[in-house]
Short mmCIF file of C-alpha atoms in Angstrom, two decimals:
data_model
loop_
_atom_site.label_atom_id
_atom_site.label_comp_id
_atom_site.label_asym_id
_atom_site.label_seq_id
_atom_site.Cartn_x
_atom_site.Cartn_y
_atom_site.Cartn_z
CA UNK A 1 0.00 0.00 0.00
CA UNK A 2 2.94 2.21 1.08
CA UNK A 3 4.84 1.60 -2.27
CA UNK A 4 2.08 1.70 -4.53
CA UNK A 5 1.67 5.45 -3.14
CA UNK A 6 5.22 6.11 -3.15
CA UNK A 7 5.66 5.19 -6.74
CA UNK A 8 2.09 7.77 -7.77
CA UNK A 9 4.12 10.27 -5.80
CA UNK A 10 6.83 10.15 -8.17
CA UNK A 11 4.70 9.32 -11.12
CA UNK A 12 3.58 12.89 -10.14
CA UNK A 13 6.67 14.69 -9.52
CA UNK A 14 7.82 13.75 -13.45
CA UNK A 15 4.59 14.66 -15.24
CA UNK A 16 2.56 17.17 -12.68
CA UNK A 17 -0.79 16.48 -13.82
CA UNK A 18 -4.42 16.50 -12.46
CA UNK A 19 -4.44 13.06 -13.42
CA UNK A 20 -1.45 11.30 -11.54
CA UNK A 21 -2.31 14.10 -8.53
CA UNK A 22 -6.16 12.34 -8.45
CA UNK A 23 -3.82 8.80 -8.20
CA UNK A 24 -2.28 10.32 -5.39
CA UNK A 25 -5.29 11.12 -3.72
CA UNK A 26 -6.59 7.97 -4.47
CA UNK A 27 -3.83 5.79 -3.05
CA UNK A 28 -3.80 8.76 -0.20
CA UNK A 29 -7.98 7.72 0.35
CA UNK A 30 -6.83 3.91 0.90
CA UNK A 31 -4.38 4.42 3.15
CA UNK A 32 -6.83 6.68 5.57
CA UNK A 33 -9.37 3.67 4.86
CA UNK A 34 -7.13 0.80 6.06
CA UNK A 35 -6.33 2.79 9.14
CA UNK A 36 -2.42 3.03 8.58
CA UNK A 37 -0.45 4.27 11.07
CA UNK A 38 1.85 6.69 10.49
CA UNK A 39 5.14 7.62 12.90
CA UNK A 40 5.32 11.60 13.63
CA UNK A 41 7.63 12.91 15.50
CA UNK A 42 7.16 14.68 18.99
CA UNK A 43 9.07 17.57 21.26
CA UNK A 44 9.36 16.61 24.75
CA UNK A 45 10.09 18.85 27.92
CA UNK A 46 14.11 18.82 28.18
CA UNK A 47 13.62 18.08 32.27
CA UNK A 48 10.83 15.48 31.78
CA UNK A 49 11.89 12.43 33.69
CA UNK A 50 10.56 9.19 32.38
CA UNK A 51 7.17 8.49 33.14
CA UNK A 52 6.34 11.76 34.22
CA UNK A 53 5.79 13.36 30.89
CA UNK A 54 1.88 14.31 30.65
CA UNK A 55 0.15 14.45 27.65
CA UNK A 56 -0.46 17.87 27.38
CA UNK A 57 3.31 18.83 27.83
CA UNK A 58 3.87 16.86 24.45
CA UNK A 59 4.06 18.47 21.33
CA UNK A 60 4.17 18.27 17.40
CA UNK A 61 7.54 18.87 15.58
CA UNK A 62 7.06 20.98 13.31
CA UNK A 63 8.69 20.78 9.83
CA UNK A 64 9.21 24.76 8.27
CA UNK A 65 10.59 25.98 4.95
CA UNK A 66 10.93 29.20 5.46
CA UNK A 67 8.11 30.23 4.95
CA UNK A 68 4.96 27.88 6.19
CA UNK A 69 5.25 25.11 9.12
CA UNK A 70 4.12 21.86 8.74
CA UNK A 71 3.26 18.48 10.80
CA UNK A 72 5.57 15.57 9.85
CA UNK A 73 4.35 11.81 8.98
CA UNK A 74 6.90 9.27 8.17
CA UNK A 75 5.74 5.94 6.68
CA UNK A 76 8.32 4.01 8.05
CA UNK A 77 10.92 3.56 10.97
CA UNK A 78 13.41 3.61 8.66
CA UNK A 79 12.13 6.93 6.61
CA UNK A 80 12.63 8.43 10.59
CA UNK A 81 15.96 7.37 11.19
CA UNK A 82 17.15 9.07 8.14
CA UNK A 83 17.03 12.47 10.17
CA UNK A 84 18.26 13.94 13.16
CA UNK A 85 17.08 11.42 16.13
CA UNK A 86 13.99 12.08 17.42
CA UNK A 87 10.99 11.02 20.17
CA UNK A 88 8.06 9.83 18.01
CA UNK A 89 4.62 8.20 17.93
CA UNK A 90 2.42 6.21 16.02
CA UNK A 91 -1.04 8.01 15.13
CA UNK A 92 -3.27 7.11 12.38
CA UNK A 93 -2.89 9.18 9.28
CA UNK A 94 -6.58 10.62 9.22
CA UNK A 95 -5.97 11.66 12.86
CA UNK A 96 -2.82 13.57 11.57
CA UNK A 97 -4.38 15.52 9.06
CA UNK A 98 -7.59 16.73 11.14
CA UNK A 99 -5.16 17.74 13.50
CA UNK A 100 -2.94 19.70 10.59
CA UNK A 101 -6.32 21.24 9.68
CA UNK A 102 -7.00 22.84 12.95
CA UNK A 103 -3.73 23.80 14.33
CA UNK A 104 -3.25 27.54 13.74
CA UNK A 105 0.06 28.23 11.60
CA UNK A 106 -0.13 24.37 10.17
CA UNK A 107 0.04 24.64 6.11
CA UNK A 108 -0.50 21.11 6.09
CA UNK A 109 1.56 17.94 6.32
CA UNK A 110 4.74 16.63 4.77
CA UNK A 111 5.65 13.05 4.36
CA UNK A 112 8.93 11.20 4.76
CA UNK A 113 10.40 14.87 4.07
CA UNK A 114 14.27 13.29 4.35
CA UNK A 115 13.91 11.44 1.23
CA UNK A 116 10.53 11.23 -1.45
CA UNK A 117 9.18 14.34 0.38
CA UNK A 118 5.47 15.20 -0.40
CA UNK A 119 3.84 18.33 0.97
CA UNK A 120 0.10 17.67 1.46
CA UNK A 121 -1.52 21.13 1.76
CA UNK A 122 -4.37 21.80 4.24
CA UNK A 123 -6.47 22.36 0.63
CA UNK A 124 -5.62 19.09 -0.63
CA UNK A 125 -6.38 17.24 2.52
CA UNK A 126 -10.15 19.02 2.44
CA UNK A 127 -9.81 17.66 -1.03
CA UNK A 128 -9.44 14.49 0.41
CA UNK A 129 -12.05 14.41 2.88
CA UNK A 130 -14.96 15.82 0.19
CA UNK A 131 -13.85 12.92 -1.80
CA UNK A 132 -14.11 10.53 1.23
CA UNK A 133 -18.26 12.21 1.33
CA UNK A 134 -18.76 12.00 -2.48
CA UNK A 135 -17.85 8.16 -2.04
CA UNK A 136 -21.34 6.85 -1.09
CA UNK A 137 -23.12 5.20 -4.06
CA UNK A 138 -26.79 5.17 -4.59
CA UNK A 139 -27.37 1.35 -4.59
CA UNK A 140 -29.84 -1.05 -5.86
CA UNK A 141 -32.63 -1.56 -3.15
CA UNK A 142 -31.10 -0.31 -0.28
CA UNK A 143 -31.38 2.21 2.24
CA UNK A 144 -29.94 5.70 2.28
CA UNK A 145 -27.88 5.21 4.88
CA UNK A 146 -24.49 3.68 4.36
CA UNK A 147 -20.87 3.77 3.08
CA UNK A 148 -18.47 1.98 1.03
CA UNK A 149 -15.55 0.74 2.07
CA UNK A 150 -12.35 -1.65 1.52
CA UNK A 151 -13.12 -5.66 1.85
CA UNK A 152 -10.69 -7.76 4.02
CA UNK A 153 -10.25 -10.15 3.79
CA UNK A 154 -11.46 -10.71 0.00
CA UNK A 155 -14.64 -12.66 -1.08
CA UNK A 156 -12.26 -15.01 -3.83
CA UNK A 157 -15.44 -17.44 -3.62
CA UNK A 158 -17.78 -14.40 -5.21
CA UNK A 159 -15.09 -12.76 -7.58
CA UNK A 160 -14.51 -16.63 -9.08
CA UNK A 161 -17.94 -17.12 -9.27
CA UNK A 162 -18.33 -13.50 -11.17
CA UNK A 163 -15.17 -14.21 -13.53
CA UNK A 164 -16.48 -17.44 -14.27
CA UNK A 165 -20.34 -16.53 -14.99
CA UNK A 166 -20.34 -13.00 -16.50
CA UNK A 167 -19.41 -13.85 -19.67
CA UNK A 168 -22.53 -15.81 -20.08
CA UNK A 169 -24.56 -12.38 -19.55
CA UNK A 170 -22.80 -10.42 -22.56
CA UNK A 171 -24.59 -6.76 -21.61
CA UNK A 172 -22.45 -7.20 -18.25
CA UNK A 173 -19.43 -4.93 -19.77
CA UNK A 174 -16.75 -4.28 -16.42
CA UNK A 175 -17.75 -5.54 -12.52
CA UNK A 176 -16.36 -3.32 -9.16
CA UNK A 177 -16.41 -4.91 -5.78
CA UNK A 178 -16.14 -3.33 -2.90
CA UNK A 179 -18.02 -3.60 1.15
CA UNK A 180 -20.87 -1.88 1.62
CA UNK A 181 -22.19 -0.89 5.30
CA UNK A 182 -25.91 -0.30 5.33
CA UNK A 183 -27.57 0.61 8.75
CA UNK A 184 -24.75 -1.60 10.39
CA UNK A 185 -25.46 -4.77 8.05
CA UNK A 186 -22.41 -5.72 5.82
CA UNK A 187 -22.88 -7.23 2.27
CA UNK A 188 -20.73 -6.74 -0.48
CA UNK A 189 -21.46 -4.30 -3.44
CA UNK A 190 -20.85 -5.05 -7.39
CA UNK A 191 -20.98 -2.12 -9.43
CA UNK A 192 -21.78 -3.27 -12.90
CA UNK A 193 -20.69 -1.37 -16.24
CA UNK A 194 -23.28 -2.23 -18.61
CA UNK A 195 -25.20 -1.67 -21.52
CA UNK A 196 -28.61 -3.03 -23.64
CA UNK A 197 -30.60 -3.80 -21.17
CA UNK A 198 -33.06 -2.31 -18.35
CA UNK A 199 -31.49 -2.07 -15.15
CA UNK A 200 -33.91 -4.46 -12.97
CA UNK A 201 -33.90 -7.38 -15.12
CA UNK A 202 -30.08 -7.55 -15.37
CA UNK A 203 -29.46 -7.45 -11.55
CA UNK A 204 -32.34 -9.45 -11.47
CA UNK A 205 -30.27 -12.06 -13.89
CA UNK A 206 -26.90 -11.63 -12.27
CA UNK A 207 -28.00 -12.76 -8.57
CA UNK A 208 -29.73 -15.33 -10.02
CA UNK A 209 -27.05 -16.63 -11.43
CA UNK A 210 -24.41 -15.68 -8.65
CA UNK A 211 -24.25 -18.46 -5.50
CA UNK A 212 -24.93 -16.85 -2.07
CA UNK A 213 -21.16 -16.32 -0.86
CA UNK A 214 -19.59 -19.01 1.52
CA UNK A 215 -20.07 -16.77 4.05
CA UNK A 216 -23.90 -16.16 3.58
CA UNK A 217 -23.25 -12.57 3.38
CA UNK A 218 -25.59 -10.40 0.84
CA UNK A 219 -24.77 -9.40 -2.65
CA UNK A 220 -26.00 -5.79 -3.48
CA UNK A 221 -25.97 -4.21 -6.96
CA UNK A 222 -25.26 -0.46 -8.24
CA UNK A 223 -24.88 0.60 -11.57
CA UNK A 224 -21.39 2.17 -12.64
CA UNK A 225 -21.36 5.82 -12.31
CA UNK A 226 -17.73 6.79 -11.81
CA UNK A 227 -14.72 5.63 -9.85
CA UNK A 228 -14.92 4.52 -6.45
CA UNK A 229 -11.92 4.84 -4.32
CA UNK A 230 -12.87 1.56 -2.42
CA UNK A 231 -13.62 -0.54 -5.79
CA UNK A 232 -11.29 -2.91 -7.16
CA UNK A 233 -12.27 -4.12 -10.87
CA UNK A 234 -12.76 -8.40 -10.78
CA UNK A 235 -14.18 -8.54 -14.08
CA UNK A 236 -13.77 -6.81 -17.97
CA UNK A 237 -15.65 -8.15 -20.92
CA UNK A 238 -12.76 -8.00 -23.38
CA UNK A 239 -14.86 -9.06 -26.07
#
């Protein structure tokens, strides 16, 4: 996960376009989704004593160029050690950028700054987080009220069932799956590319020829109206 958005990073850095920055974003989204944790380092009291250090006596480091400050997230222990040495924590990513957003004098945050360095701006990170809002889908027969979200582990029984059966439904042109939560109640969501036929009958025709997963979980259907951040493409008719 960490590589994949290292290398869209760089894919960035050479060409500079909307494009590869939405692949950074994108690989940025997953990363918040999954819950990473990222190491930033922290300014201690130069008389604290071990164990008597409170929380509220801890602080940020703070990362300037001049010009703006900015919070620090490494991805690794080894992306830290590449510096000068430092007292650090673990905190998850998400956490680290709401707290960039409301610290006064915080332009944003800048990762693994001693080597691939990437300055996320506070505007990008509200980029982010509108994207993270925009990602609910309006799904087949269910309720308002839910989100998508990464699967793990994987349903391999319900993406070899899908490989194996679309091509017998020829209208079925590309199938997304990702987790949906509705109300609480997981199930997993295909969002099906298609074309030449009314929507009802071909759900209607793909769960009846899909198995209930192994699991007995629920198989909801969406039509395909964009990218989903969460979705990972298990099927293409290449015909």
């Amino acid at each position: 996960m960490i590589k994949t958005f290292k290398d869209r990073v760089e894919l960035f850095r050479e060409d500079g376009t909307g494009e590869s920055l939405v692949e950074v974003l994108k690989a940025l989204d997953r990363i918040c989704e999954s819950g990473y944790r990222v190491i930033t380092p922290i300014e201690v009291p130069e008389d604290a004593q071990a164990g008597e250090v409170m929380p509220e006596e801890v602080q940020l480091q703070r990362l300037s160029d001049g010009n703006s400050a900015y919070l620090v997230a490494f991805t690794t222990m080894d992306e830290l050690k590449k510096g000068p040495e430092s007292a650090a924590y673990y905190t998850d990513l998400e956490t680290l950028m709401n707290t960039a957003l409301e610290a006064p004098a915080i332009e944003g945050i800048v990762v693994d700054p001693w080597s691939s360095s990437f300055i996320f701006r506070n505007d990008l990170i509200q980029t982010l987080f509108r994207v993270q809002e925009q990602k609910k889908v309006s799904a087949h027969d269910v309720s308002d009220n839910f989100f998508v979200h990464a699967l793990s582990p994987k349903p391999l029984d319900l993406i070899a069932s899908v490989r194996e059966r679309m091509p017998y439904i020829p209208e079925v042109k590309r199938v997304f799956l990702t987790g949906l939560n509705n109300d609480g109640t997981e199930s997993y969501l295909l969002i099906v590319d298609f074309e030449g036929m009314e929507m009802g009958e071909l759900f209607a025709k793909i769960l009846d020829t899909l198995p209930v997963p192994a699991n007995g979980m629920r198989i909801d259907l969406t039509p395909f109206a964009g990218d989903v951040p969460t979705a990972e493409l298990i099927y293409e008719n290449v015909f």
